mmCIF file of C-alpha atoms in Angstrom:
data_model
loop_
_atom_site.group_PDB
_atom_site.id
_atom_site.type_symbol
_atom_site.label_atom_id
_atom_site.label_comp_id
_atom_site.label_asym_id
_atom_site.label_seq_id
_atom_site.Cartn_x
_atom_site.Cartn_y
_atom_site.Cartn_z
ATOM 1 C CA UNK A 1 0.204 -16.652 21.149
ATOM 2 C CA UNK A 2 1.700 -13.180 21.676
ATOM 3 C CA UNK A 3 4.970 -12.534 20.274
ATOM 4 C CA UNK A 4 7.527 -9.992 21.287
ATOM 5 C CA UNK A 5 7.032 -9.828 25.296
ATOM 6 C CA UNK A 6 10.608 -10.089 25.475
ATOM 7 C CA UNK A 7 13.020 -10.095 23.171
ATOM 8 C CA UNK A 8 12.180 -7.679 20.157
ATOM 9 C CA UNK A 9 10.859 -8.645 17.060
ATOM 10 C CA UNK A 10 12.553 -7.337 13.651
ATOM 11 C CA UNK A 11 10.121 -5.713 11.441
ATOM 12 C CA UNK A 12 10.748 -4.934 7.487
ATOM 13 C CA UNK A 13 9.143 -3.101 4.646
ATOM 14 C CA UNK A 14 10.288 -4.073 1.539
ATOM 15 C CA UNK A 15 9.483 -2.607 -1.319
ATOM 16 C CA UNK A 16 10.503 -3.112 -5.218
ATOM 17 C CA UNK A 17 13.529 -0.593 -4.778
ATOM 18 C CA UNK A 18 14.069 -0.018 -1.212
ATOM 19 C CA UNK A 19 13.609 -1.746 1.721
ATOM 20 C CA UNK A 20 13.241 -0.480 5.463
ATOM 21 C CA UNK A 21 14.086 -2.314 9.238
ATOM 22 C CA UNK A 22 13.314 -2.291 12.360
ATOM 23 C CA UNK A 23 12.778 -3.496 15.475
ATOM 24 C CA UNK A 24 9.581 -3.839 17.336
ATOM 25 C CA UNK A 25 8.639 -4.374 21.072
ATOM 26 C CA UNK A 26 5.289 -4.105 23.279
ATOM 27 C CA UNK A 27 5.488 -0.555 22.605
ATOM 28 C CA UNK A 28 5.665 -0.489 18.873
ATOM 29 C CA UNK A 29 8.558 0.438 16.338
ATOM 30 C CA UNK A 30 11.722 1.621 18.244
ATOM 31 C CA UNK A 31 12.260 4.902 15.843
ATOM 32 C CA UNK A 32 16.218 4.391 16.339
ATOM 33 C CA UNK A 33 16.380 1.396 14.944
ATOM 34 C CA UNK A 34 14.591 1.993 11.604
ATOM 35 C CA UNK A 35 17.077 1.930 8.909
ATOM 36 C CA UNK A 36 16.786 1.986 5.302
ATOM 37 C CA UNK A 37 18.621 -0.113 2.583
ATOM 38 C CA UNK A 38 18.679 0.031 -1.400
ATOM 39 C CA UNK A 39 17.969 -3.592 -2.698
ATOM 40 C CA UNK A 40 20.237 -2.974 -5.293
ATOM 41 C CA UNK A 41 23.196 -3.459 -3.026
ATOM 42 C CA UNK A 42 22.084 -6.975 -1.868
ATOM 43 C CA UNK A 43 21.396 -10.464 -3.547
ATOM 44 C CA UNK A 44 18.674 -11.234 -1.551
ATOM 45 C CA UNK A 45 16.510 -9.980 1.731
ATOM 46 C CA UNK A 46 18.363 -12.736 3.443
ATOM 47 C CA UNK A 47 21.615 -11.016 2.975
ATOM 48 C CA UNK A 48 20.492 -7.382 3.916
ATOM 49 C CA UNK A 49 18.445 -9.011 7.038
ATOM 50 C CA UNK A 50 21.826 -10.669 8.279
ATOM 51 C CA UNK A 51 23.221 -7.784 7.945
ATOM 52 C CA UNK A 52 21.213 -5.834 10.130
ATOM 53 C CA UNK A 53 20.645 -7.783 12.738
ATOM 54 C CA UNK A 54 24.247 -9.456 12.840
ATOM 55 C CA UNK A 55 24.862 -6.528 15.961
ATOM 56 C CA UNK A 56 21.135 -7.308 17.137
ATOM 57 C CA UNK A 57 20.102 -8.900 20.914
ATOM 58 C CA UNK A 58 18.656 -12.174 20.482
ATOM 59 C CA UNK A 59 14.754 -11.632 18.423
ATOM 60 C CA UNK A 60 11.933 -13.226 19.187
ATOM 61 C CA UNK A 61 10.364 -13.280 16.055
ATOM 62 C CA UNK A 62 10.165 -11.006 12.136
ATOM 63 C CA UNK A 63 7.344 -10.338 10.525
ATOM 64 C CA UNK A 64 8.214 -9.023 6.942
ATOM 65 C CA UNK A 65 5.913 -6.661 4.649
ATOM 66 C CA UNK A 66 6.617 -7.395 0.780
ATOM 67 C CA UNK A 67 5.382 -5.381 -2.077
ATOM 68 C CA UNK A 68 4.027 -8.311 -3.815
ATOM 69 C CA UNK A 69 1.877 -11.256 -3.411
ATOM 70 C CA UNK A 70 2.108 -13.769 -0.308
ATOM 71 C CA UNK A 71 0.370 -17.000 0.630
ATOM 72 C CA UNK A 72 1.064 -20.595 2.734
ATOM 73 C CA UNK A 73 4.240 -18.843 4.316
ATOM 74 C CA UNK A 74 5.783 -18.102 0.263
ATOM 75 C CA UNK A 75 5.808 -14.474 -1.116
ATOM 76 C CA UNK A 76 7.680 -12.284 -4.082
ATOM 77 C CA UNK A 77 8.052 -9.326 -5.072
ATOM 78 C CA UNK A 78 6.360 -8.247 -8.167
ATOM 79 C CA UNK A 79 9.159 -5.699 -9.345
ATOM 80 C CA UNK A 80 12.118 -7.761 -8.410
ATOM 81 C CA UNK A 81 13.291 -11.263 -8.789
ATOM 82 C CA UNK A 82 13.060 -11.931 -4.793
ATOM 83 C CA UNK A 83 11.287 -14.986 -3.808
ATOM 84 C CA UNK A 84 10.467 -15.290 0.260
ATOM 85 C CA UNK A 85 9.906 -18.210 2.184
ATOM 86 C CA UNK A 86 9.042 -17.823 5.985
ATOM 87 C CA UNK A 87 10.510 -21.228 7.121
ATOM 88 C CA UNK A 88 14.161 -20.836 4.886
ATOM 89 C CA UNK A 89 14.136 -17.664 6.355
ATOM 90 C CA UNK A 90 13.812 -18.705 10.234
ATOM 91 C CA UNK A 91 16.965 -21.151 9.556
ATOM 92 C CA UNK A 92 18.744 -18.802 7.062
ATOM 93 C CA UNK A 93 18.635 -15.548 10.138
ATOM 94 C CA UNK A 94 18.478 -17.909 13.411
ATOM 95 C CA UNK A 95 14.891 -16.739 13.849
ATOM 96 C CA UNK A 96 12.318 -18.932 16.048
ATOM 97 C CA UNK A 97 9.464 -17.570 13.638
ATOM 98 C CA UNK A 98 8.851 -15.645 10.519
ATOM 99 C CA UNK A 99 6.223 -14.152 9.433
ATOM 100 C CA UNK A 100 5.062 -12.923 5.776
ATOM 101 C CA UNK A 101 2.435 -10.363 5.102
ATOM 102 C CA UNK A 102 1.628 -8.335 1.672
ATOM 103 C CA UNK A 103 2.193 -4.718 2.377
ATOM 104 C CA UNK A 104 -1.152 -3.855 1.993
ATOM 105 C CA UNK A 105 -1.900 -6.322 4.635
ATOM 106 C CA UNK A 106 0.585 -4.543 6.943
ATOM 107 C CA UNK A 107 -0.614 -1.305 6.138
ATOM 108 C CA UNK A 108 -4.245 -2.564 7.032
ATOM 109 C CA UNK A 109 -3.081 -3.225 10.473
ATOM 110 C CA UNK A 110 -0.819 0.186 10.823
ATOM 111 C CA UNK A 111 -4.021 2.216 10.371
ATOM 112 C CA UNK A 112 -5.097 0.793 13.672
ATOM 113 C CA UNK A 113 -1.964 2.799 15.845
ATOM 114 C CA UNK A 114 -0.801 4.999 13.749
ATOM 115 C CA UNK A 115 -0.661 8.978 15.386
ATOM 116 C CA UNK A 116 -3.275 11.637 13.870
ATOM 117 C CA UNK A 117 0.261 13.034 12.436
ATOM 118 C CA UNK A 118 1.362 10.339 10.072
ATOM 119 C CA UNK A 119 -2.391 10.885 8.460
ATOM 120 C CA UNK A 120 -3.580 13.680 6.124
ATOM 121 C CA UNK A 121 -7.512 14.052 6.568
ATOM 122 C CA UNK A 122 -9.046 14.830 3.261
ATOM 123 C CA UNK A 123 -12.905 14.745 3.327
ATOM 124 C CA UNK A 124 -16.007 12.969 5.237
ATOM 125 C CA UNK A 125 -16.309 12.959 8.806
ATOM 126 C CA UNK A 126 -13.662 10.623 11.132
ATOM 127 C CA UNK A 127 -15.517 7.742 12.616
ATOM 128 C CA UNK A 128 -13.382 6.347 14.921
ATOM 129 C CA UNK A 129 -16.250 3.993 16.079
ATOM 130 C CA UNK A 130 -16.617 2.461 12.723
ATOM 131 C CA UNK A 131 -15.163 -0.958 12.395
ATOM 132 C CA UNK A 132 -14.490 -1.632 8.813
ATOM 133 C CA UNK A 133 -12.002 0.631 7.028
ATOM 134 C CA UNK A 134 -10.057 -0.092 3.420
ATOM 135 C CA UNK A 135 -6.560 0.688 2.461
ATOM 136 C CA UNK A 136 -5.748 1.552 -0.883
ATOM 137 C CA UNK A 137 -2.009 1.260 -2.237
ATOM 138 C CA UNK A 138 -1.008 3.511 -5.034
ATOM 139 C CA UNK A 139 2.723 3.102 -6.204
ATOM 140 C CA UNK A 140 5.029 0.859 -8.225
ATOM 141 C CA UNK A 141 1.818 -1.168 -7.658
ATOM 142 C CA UNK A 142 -2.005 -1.342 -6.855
ATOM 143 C CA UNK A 143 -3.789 -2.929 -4.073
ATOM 144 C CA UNK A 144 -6.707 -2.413 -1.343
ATOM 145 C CA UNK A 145 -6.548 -4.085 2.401
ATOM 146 C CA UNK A 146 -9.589 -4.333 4.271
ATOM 147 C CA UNK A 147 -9.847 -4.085 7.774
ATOM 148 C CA UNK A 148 -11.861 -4.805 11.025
ATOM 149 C CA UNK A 149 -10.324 -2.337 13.453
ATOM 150 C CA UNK A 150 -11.724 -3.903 16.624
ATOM 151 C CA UNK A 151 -10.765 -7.068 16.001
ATOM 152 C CA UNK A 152 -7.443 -6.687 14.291
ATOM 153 C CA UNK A 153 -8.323 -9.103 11.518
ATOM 154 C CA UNK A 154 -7.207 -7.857 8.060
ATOM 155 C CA UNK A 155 -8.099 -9.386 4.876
ATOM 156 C CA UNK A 156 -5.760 -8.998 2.067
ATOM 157 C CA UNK A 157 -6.486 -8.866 -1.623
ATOM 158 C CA UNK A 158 -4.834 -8.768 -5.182
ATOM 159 C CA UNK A 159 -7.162 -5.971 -6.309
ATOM 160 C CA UNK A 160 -4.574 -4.513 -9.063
ATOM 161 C CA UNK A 161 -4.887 -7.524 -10.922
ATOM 162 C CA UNK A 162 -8.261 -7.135 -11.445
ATOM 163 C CA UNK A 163 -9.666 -5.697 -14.736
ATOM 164 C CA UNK A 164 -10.593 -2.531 -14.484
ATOM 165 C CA UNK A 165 -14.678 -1.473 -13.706
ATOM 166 C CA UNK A 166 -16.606 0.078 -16.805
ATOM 167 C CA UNK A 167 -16.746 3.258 -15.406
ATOM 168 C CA UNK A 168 -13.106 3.738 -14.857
ATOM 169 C CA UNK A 169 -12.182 2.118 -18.855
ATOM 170 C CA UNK A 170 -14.997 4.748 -20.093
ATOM 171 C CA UNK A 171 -13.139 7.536 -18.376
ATOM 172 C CA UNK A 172 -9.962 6.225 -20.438
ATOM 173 C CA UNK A 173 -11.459 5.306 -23.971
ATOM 174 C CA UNK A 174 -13.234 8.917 -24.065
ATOM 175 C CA UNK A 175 -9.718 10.441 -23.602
ATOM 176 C CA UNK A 176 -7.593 8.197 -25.563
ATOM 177 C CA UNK A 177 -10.234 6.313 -27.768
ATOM 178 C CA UNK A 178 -9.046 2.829 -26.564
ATOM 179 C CA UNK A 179 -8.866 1.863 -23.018
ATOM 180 C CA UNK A 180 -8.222 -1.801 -23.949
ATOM 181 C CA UNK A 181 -4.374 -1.139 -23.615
ATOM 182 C CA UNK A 182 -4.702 -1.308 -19.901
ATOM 183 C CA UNK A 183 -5.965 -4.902 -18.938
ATOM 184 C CA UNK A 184 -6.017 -4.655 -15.340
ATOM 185 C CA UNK A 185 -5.925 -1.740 -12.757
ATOM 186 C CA UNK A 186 -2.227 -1.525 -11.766
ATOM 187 C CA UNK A 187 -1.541 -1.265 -15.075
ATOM 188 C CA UNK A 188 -3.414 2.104 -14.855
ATOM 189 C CA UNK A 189 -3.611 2.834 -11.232
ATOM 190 C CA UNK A 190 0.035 2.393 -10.400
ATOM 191 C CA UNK A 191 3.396 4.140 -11.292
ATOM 192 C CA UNK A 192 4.278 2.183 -14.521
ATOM 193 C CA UNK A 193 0.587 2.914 -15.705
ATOM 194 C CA UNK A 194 0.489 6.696 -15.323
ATOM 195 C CA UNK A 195 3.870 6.592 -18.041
ATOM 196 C CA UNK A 196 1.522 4.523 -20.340
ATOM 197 C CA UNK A 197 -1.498 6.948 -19.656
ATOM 198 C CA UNK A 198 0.799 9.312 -20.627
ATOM 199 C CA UNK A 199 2.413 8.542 -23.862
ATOM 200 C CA UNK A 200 -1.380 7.217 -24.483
ATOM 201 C CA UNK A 201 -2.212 10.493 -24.721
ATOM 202 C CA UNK A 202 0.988 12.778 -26.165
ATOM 203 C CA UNK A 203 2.862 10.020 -27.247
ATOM 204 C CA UNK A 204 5.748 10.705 -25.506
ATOM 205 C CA UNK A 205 7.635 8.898 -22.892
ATOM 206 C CA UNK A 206 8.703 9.489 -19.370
ATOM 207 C CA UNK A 207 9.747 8.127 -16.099
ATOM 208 C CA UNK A 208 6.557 8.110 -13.823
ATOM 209 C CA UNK A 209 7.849 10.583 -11.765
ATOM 210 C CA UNK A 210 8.463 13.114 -14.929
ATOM 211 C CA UNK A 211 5.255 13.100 -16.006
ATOM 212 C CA UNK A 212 3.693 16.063 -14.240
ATOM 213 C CA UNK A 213 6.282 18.538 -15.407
ATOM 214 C CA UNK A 214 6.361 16.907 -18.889
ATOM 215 C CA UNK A 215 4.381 18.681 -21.857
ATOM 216 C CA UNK A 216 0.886 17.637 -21.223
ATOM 217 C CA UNK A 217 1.373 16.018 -18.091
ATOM 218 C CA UNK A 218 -1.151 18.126 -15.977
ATOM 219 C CA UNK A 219 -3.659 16.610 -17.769
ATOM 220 C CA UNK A 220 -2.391 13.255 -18.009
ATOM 221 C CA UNK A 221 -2.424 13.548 -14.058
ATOM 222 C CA UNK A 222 -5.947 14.934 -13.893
ATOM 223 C CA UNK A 223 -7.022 11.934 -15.833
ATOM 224 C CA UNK A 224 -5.725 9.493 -13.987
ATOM 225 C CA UNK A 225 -7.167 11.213 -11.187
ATOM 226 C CA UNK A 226 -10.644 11.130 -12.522
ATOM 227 C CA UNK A 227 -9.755 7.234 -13.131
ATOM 228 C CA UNK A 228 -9.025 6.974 -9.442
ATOM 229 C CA UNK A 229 -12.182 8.971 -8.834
ATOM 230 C CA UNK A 230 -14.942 6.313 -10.524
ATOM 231 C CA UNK A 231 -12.847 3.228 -8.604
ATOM 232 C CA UNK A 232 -12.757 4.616 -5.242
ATOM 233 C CA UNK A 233 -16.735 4.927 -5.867
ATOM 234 C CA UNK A 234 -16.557 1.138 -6.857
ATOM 235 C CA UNK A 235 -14.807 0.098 -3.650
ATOM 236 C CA UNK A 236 -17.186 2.141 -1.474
ATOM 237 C CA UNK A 237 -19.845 -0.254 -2.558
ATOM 238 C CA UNK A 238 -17.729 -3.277 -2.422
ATOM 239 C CA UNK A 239 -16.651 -2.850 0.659
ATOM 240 C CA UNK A 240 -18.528 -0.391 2.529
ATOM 241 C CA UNK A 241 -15.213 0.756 4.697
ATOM 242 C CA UNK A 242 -17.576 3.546 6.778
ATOM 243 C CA UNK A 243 -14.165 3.647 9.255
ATOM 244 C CA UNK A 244 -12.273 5.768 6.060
ATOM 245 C CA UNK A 245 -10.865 4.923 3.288
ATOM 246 C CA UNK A 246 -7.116 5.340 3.567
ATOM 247 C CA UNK A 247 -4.822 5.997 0.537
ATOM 248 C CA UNK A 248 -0.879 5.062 0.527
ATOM 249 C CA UNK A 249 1.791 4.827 -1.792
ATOM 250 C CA UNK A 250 3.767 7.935 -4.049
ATOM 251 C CA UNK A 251 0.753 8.234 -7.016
ATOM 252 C CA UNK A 252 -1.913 8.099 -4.283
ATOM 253 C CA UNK A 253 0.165 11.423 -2.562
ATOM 254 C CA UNK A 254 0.514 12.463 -5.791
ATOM 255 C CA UNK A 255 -3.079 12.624 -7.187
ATOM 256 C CA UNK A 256 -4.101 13.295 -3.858
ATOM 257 C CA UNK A 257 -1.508 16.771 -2.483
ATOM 258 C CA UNK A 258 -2.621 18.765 -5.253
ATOM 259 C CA UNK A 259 -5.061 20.321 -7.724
ATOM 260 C CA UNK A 260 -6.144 17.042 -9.008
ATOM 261 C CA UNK A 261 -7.150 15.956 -5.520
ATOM 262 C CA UNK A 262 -10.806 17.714 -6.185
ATOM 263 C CA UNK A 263 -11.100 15.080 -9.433
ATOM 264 C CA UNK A 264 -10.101 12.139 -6.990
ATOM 265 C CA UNK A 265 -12.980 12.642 -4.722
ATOM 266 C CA UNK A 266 -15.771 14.193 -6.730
ATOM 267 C CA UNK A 267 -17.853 11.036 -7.666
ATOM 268 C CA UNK A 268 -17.416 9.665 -3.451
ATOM 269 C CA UNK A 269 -18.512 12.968 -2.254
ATOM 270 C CA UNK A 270 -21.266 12.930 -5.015
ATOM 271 C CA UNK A 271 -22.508 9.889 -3.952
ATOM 272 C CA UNK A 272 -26.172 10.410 -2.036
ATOM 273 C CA UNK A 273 -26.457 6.355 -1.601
ATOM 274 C CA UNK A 274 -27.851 5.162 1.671
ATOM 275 C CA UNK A 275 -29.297 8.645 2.696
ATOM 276 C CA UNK A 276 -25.896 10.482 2.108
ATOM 277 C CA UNK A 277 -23.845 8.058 4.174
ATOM 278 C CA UNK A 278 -21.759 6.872 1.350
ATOM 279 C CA UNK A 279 -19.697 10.740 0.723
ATOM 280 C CA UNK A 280 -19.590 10.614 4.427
ATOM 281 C CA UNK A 281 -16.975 8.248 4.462
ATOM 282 C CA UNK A 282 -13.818 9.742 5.622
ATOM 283 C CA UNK A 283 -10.612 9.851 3.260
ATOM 284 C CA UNK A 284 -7.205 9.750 3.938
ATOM 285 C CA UNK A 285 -3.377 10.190 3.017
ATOM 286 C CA UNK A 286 -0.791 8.136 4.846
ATOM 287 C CA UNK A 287 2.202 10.459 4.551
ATOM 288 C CA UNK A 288 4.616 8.249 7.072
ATOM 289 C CA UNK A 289 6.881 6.269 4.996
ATOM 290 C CA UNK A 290 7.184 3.415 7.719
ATOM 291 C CA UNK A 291 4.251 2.939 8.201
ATOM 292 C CA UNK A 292 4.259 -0.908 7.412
ATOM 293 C CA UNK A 293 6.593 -1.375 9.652
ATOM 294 C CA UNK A 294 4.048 -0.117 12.736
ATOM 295 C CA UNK A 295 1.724 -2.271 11.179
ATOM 296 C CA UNK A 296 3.597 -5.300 11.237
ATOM 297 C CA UNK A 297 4.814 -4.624 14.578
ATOM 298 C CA UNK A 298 0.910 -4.823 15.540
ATOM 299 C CA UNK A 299 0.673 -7.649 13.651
ATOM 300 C CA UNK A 300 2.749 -9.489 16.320
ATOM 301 C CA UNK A 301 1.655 -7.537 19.256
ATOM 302 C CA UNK A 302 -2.060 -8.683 18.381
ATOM 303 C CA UNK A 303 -1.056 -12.139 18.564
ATOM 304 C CA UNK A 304 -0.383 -14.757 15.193
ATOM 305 C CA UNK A 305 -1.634 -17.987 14.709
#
């Protein structure tokens, strides 16, 4: 059934520290209604939600983007003691339906609308008539989204809880002689991990976003790009995403704006698998900050089940 012919929908993006709102109709995210909250000033998203939509027409429906995982209508967030439930939340904001979606999941179906202006083209050549493309979420956490553009059908994942591939602990162990201190891949690939890299390496420690002007912290960014480097070559073969792979999230922008974004994409462009097709693959930086919210706001428009 499609959702949102009428009334508009109310559309959020919360994240571990902030959390952003909207509402959504047939014609995507109304830009003057997206606001932006700090979760510190609320006990719960049911409280900031009420707030927000207390001076709100009647909604049709909410589909909510959380920075953690989600399943059978239940979600949390992994960097903040907020649990979400879709159906308390339909009677707790006098909603007919709510919807839960990881934001990876969101961001998987954002890439589908969003303008050429919210994107950053980095290498390969765009194939817009490509149908599988992969998201990759670099922040507080990791994650990867895959997604069948024609369709609409996006299939989450849990990716930064995997351990990490041999290549990428190699590229660690030869730096800092033990890579065994990092047991999965957001606890390399994500904001908390590039403070461990770092005091890894100098033994010093430092907020995550202090560690590139910290002593030594050029090079603790260049190796976490060359860690980002040998996984993005691992997804490319796991999931073949020949629409682009798209990266999101402050450490992807990050390892990915500056110098070390030659290290990042070295081994992809490298790669001469399947008669060169495999460095073809076009790369990306999402660089609009709300861009779950268009994403869940396609998520309804595309029709729910």
């Amino acid at each position: 059934m499609r959702e949102g012919a009428g009334a508009p929908n109310l559309v959020a993006d919360v994240g571990g520290t902030n959390c952003r709102l909207a509402l959504a109709d047939a014609g995507g995210v109304r830009a003057d209604t997206v606001r932006r909250f700090r979760n510190d000033d609320f006990a719960s998203f049911a409280d900031l939600a009420r707030g927000y939509i207390a001076d709100q027409p009647l909604l049709a429906s909410a589909a909510v983007a959380i920075a953690g995982p989600v399943g059978k209508g239940e979600g949390r967030l992994t960097n903040r003691n907020w649990h979400f439930d879709a159906t308390g939340l339909e009677a707790e904001l006098s909603l007919p339906r709510v919807h839960l979606l990881n934001d990876l999941e969101a961001l998987g179906h954002a890439i589908c609308v969003l303008p050429d202006a919210s994107l950053s083209h980095l290498s390969g050549t765009p194939t817009p008539d490509e149908p599988q493309a992969l998201v990759v979420g670099l922040g507080t956490g990791f994650n990867v989204a895959l997604t069948h553009r024609p369709s609409g059908v996006v299939f989450s994942a849990e990716m930064g809880h995997a351990r990490l591939p041999h290549s990428v602990e190699s590229i660690v162990a030869d730096a800092i002689g033990d890579a065994d201190v990092f047991d999965t891949v957001e606890h390399l690939l994500a904001g908390k991990g590039l403070a461990k890299l770092h005091k890894a390496r100098t033994g010093h420690s430092c907020d995550p976003e202090h560690v590139e002007a910290a002593e030594g912290g050029r090079e603790t960014l260049a190796l976490a790009a060359r860690a980002l480097g040998a996984l993005v070559r691992e997804v490319a073969y796991l999931y073949l995403p020949e629409g682009g792979i798209y990266f999101n999230g402050s450490l992807a922008r990050t390892l990915l704006s500056g110098e070390t974004r030659e290290l990042a994409l070295a081994p992809l462009l490298a790669e001469t698998g399947f008669g060169g097709r495999m460095a073809g693959i076009p790369t990306y930086l999402l660089n609009d900050d709300a861009s779950a919210l268009q994403g869940c706001a396609r998520f309804l428009s595309v029709g729910t089940p």
